[in-house]
CSV table of N, CA and C in Angstrom, one decimal:
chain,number,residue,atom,x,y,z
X,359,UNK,N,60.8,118.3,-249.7
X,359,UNK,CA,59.8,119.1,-249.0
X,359,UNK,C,60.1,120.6,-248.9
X,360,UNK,N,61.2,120.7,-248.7
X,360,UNK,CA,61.9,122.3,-248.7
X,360,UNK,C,61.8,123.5,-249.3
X,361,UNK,N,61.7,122.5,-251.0
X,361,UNK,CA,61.4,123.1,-252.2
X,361,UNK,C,60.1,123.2,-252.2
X,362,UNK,N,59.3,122.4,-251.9
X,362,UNK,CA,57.7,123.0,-251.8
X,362,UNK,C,57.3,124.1,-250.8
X,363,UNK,N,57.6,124.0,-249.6
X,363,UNK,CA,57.9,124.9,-249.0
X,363,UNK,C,57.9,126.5,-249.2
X,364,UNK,N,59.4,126.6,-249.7
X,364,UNK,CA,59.8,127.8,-250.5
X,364,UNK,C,58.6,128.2,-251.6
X,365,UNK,N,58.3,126.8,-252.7
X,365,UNK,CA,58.0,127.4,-254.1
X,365,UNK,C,56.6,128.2,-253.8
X,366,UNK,N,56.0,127.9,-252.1
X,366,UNK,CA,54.8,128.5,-251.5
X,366,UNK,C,54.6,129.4,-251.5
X,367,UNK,N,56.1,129.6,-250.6
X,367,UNK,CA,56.0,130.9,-250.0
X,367,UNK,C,56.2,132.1,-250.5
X,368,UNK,N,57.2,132.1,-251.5
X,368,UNK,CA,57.8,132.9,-252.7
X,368,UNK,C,56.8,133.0,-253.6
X,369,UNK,N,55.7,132.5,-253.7
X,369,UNK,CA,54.4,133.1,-254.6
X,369,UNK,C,54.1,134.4,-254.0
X,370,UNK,N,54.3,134.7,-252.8
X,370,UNK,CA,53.8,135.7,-252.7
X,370,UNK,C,54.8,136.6,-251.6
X,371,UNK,N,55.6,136.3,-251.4
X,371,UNK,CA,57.0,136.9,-250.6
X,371,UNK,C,58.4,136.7,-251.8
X,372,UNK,N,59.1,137.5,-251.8
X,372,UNK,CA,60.7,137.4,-252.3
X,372,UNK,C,61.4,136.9,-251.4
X,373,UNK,N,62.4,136.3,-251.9
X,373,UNK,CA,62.9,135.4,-251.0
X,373,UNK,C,64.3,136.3,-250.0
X,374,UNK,N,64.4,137.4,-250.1
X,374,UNK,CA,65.1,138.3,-249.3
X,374,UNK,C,64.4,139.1,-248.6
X,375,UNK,N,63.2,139.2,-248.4
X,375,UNK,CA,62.3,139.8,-247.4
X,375,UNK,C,62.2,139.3,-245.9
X,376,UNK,N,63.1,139.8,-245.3
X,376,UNK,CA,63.4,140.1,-244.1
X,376,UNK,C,61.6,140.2,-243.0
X,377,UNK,N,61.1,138.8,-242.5
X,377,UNK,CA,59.9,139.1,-242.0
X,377,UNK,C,60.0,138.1,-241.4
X,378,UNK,N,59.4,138.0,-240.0
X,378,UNK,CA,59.1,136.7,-238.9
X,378,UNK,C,58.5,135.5,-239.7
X,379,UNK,N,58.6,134.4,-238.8
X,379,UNK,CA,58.1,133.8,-239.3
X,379,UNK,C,58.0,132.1,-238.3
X,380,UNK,N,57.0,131.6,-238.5
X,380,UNK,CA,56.4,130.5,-237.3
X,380,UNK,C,55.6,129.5,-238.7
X,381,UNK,N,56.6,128.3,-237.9
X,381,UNK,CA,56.0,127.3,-239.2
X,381,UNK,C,55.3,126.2,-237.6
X,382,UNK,N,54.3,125.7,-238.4
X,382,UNK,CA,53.5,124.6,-237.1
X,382,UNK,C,53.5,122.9,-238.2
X,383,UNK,N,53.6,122.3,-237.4
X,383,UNK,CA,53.8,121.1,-238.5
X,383,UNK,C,52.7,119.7,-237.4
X,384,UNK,N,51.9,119.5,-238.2
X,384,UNK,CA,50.6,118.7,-238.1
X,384,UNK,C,50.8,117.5,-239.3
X,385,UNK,N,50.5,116.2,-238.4
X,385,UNK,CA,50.5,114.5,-238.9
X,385,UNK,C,49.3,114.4,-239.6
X,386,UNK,N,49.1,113.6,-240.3
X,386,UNK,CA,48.0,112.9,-241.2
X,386,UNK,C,46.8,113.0,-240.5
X,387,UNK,N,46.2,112.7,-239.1
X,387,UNK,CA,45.2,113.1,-238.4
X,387,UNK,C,45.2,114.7,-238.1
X,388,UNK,N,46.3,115.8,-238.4
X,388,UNK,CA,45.9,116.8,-238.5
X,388,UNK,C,46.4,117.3,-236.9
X,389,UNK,N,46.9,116.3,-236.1
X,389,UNK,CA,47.4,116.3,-234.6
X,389,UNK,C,48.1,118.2,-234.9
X,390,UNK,N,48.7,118.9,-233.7
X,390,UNK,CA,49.7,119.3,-233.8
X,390,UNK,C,51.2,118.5,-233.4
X,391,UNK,N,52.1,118.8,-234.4
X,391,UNK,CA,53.2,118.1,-233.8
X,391,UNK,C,53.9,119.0,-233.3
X,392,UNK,N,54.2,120.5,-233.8
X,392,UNK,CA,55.1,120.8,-233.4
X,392,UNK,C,55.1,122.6,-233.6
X,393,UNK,N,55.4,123.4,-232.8
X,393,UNK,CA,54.8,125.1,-233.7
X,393,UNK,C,56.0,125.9,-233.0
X,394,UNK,N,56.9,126.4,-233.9
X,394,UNK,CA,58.0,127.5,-232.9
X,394,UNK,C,58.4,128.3,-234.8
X,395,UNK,N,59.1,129.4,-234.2
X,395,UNK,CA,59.4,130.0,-235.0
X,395,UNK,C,60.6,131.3,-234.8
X,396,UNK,N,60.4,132.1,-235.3
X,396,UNK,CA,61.3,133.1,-235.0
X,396,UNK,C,60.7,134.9,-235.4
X,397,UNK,N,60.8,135.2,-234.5
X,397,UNK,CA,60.2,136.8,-234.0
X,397,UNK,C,61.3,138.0,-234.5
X,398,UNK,N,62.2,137.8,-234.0
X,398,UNK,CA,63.2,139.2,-234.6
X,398,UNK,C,64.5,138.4,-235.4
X,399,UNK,N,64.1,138.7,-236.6
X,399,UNK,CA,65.4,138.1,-237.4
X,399,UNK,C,66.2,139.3,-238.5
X,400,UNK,N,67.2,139.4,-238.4
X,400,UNK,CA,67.8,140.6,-239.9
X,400,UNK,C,67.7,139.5,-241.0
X,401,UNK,N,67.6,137.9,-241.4
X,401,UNK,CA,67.7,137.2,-241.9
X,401,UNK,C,66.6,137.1,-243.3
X,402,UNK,N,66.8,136.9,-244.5
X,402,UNK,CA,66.3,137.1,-246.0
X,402,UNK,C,65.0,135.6,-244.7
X,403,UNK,N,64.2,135.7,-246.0
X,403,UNK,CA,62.9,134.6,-245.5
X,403,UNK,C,64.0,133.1,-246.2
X,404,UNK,N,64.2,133.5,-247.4
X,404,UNK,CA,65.1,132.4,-247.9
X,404,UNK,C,66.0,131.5,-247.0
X,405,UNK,N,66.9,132.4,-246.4
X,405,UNK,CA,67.9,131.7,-245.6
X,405,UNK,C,67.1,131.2,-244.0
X,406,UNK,N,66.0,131.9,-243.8
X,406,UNK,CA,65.4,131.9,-242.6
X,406,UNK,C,64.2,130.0,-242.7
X,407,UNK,N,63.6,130.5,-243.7
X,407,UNK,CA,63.1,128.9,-244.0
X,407,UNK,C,64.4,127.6,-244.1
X,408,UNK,N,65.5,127.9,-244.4
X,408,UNK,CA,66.4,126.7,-244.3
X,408,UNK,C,66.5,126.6,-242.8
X,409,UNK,N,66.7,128.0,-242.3
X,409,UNK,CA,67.2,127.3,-240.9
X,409,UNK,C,66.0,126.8,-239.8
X,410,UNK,N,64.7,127.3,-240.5
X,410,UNK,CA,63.9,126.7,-239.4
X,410,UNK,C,63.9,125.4,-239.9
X,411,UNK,N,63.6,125.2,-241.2
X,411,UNK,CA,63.7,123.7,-241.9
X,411,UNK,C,64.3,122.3,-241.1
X,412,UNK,N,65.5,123.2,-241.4
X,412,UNK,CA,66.8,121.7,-241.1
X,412,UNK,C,66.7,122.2,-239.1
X,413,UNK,N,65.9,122.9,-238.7
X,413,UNK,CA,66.1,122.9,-237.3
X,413,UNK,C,64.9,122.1,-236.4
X,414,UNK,N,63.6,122.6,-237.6
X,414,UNK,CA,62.6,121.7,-237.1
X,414,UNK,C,61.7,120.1,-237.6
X,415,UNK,N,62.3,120.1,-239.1
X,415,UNK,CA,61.5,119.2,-240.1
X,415,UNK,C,62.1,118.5,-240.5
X,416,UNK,N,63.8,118.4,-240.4
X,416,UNK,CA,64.2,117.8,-241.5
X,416,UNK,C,64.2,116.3,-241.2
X,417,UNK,N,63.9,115.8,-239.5
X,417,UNK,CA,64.6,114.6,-239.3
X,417,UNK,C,62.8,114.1,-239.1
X,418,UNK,N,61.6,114.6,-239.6
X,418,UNK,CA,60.8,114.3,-238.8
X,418,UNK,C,59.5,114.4,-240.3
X,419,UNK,N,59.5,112.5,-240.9
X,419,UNK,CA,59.2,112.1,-241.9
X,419,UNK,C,57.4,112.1,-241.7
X,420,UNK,N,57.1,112.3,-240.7
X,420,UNK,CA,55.5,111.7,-240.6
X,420,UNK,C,54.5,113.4,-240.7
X,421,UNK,N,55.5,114.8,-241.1
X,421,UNK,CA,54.3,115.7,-241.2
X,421,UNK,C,54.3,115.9,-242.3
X,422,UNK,N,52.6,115.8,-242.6
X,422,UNK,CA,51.5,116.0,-243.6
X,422,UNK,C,51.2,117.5,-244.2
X,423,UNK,N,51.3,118.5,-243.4
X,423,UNK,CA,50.9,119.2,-243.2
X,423,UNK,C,51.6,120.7,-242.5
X,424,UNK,N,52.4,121.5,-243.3
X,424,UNK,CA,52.9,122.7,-242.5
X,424,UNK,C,52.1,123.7,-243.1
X,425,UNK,N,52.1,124.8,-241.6
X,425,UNK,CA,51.0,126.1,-241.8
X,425,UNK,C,52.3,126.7,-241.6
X,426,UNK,N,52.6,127.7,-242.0
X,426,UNK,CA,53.4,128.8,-242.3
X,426,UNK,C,52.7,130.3,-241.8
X,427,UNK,N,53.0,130.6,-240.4
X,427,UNK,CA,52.4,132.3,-240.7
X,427,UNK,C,53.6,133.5,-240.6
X,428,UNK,N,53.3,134.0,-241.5
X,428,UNK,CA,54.2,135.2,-242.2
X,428,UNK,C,53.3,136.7,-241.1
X,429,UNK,N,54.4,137.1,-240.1
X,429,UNK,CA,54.0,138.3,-239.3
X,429,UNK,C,54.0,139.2,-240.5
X,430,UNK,N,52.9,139.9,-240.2
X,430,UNK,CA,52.9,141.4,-241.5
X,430,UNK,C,52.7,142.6,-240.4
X,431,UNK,N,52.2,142.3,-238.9
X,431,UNK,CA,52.7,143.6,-238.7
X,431,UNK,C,52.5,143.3,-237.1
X,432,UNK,N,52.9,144.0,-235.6
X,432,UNK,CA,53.4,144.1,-234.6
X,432,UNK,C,53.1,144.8,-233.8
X,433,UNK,N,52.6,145.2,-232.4
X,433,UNK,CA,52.7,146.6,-231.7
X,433,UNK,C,52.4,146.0,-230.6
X,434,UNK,N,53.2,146.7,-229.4
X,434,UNK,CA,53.2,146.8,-228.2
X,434,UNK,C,52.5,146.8,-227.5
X,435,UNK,N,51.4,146.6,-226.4
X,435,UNK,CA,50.1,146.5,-226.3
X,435,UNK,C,50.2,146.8,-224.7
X,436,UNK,N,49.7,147.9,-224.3
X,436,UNK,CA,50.1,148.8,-223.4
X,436,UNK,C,48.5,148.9,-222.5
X,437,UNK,N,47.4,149.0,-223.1
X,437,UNK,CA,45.6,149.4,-223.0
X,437,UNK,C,45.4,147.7,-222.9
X,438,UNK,N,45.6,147.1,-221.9
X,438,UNK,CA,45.0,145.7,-221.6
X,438,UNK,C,43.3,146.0,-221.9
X,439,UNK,N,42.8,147.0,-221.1
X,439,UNK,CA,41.2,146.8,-222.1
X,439,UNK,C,41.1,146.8,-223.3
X,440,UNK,N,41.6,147.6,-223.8
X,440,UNK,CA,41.9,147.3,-225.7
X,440,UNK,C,42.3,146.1,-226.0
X,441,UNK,N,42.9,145.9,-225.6
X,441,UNK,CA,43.8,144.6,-226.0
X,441,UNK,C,42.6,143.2,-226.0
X,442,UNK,N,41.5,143.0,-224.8
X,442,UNK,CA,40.7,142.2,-224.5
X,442,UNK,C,39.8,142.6,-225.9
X,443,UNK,N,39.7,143.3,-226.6
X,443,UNK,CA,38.4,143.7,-227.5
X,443,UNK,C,39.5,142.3,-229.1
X,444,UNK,N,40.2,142.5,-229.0
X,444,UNK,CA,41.2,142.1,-230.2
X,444,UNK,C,40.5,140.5,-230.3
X,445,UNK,N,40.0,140.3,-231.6
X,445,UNK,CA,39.8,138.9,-231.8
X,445,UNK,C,40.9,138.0,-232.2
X,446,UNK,N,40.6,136.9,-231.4
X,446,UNK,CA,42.0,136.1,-231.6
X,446,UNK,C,41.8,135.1,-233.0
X,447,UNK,N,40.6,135.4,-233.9
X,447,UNK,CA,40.9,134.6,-235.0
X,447,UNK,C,42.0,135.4,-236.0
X,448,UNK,N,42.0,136.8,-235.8
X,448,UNK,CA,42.9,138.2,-236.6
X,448,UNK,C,44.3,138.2,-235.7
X,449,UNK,N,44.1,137.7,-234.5
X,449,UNK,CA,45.5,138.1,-234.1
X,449,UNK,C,46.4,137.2,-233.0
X,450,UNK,N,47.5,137.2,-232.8
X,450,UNK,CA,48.6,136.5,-232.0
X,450,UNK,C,48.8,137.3,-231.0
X,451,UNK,N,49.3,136.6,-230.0
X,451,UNK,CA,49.7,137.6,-228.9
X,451,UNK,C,51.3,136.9,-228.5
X,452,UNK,N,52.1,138.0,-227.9
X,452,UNK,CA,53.6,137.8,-227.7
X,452,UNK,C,53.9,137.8,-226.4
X,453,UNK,N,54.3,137.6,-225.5
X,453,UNK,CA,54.3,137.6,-224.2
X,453,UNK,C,56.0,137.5,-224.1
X,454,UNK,N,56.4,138.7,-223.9
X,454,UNK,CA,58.1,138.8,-223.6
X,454,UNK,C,58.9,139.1,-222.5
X,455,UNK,N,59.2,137.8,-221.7
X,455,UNK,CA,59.4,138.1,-220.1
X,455,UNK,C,60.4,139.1,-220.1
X,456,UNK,N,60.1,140.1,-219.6
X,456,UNK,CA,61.3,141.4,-219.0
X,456,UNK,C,62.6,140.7,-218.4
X,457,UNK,N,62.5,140.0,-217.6
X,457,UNK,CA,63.7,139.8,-216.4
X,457,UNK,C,64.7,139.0,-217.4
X,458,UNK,N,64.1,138.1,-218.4
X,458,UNK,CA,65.4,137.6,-219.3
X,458,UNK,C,65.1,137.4,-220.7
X,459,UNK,N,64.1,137.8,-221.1
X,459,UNK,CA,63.2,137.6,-222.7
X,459,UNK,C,63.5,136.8,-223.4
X,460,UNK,N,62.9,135.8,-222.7
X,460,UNK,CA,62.6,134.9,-223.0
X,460,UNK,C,61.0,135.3,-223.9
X,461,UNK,N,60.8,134.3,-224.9
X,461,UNK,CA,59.4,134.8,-225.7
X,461,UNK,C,58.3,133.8,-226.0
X,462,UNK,N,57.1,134.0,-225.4
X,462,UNK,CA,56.0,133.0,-225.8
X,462,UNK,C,55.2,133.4,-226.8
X,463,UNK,N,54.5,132.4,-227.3
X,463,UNK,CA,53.7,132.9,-228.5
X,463,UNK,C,52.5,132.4,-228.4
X,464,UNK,N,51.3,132.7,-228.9
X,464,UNK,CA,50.0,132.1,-229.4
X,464,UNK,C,49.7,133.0,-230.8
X,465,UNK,N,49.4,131.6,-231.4
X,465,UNK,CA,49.3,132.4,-232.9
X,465,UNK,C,47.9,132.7,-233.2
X,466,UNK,N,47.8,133.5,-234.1
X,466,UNK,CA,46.1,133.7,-234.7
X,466,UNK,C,45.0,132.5,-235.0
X,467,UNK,N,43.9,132.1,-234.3
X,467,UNK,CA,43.0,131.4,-234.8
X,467,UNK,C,43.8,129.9,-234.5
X,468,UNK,N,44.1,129.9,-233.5
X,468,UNK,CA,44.6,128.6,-232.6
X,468,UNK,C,43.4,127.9,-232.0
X,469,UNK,N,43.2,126.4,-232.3
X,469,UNK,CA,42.1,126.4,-232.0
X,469,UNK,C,40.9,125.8,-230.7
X,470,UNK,N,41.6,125.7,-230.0
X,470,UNK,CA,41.8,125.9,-228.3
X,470,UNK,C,41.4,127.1,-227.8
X,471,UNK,N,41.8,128.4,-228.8
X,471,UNK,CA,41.7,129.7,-227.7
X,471,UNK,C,40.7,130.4,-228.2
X,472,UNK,N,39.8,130.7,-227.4
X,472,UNK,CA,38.5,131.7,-227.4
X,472,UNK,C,38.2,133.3,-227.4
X,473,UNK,N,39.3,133.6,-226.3
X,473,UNK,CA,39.5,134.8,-226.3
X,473,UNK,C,40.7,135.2,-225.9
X,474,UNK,N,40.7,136.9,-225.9
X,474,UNK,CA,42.6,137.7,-225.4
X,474,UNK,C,42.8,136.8,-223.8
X,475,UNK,N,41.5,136.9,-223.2
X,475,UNK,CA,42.6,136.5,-221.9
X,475,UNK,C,42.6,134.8,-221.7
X,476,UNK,N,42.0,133.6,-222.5
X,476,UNK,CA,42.5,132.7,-222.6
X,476,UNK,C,43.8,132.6,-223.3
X,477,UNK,N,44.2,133.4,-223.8
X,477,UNK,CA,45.5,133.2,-224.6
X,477,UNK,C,46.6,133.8,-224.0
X,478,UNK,N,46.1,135.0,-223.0
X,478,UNK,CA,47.3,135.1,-221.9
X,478,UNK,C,47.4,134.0,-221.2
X,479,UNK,N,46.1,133.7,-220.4
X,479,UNK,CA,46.6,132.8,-219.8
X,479,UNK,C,47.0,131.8,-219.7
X,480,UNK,N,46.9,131.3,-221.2
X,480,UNK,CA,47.6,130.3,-221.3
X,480,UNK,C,48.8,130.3,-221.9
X,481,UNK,N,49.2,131.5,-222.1
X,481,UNK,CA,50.9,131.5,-222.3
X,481,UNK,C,51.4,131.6,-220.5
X,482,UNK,N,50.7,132.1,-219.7
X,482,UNK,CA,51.4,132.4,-218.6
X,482,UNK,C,51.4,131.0,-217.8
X,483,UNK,N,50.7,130.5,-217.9
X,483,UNK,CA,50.7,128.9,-217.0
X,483,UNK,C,51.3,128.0,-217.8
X,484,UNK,N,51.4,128.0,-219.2
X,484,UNK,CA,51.7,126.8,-220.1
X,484,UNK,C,53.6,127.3,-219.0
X,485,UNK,N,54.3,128.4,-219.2
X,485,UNK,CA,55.5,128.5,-219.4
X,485,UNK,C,55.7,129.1,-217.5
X,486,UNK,N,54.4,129.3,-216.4
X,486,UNK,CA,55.0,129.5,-215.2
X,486,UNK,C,55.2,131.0,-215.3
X,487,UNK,N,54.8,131.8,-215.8
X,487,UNK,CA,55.2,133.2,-216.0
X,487,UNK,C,54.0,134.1,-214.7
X,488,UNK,N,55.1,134.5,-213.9
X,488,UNK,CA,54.0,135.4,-212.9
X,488,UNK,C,53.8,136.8,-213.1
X,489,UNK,N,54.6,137.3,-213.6
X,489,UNK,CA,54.7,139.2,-213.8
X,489,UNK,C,55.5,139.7,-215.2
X,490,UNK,N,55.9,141.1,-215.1
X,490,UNK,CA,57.2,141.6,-215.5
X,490,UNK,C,56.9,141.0,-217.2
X,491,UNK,N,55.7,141.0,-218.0
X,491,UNK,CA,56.3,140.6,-219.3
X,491,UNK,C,55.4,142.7,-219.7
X,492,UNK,N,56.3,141.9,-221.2
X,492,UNK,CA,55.3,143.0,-222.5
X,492,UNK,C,54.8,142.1,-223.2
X,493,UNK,N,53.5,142.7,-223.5
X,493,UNK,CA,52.6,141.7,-224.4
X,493,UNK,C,52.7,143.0,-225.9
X,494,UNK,N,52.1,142.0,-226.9
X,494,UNK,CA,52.4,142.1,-228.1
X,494,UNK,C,51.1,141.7,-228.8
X,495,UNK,N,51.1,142.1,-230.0
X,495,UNK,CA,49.7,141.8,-230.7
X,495,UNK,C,50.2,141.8,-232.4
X,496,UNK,N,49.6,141.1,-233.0
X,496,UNK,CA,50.3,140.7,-234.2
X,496,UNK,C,49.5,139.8,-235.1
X,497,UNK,N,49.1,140.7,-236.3
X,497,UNK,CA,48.8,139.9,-237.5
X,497,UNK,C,49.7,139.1,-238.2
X,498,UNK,N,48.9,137.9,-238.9
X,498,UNK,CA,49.9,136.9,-240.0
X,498,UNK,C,49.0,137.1,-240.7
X,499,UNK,N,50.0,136.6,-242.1
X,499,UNK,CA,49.2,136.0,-243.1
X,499,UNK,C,49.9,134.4,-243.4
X,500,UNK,N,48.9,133.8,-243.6
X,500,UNK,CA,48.6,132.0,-243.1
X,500,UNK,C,48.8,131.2,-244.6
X,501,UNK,N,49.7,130.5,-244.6
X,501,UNK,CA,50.2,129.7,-246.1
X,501,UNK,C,50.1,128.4,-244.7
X,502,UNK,N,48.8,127.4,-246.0
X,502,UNK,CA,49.0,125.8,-245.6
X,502,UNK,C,49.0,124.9,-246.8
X,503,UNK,N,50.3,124.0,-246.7
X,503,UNK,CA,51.0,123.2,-247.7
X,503,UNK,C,50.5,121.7,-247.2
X,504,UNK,N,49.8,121.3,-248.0
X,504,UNK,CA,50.0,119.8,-247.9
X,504,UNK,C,51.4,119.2,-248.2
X,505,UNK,N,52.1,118.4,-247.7
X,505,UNK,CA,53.3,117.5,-247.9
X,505,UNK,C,52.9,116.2,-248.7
């Protein structure tokens, strides 16, 4: 599975390109099973897909289905009314608790969320979050691999 994985992703990334990266992994019905990834890495994508791999897929035979989104770009998001205009099919939002940064995510075109402030708010109640974060806004580009 690894090697398909890779041979994906490397069509269109080198495998020492240093870029985020959030794999979601969905069952034969298409369920979600499972979506975490990693936000600030110095790490090649190469080495970075092993370790989300063997951290999130390797022991878990029943996904059909991994979506891969590759961050291509990032910014601080300071103009909350701006921020409400942003369609959430184009974009993710990052919610980074101040007091110990800790980090939530909603990815682009999740399909649950409607708009910017259903996706705040649902990082801030999914995880209990009452103040004190920086929000974030962030394009992917989306690789999905049948297994």
């Amino acid at each position: 599975m690894i090697e398909k994985i890779k041979a994906e992703l490397f069509k269109k990334y080198k495998n020492d390109d240093v870029k985020w990266l959030f794999f979601s992994l969905f069952d034969a019905k298409n369920n979600l099973l499972f979506s975490n990834g990693v936000l600030k890495t110095d790490k090649g994508m190469d080495k970075l897909v092993d370790t989300l791999y063997y951290w999130l897929m390797d022991k878990i035979s029943w996904v059909k289905i991994v979506v891969i989104d590759v961050v291509l770009s990032y910014v601080q998001e300071t103009d909350l009314q701006k921020l409400l205009l942003y369609s959430v099919k184009d974009y993710g939002f990052c919610l980074i608790w101040v007091i110990d940064q800790k980090t939530w995510v909603v990815l682009p075109d999740t399909k649950w969320i409607s708009d910017v402030k259903q996706a705040l708010w649902y990082i801030k109640q999914k995880n209990w979050i009452s103040s004190n974060v920086e929000i974030y806004s962030f394009k992917t580009d989306r690789i999905v691999i049948s297994i």
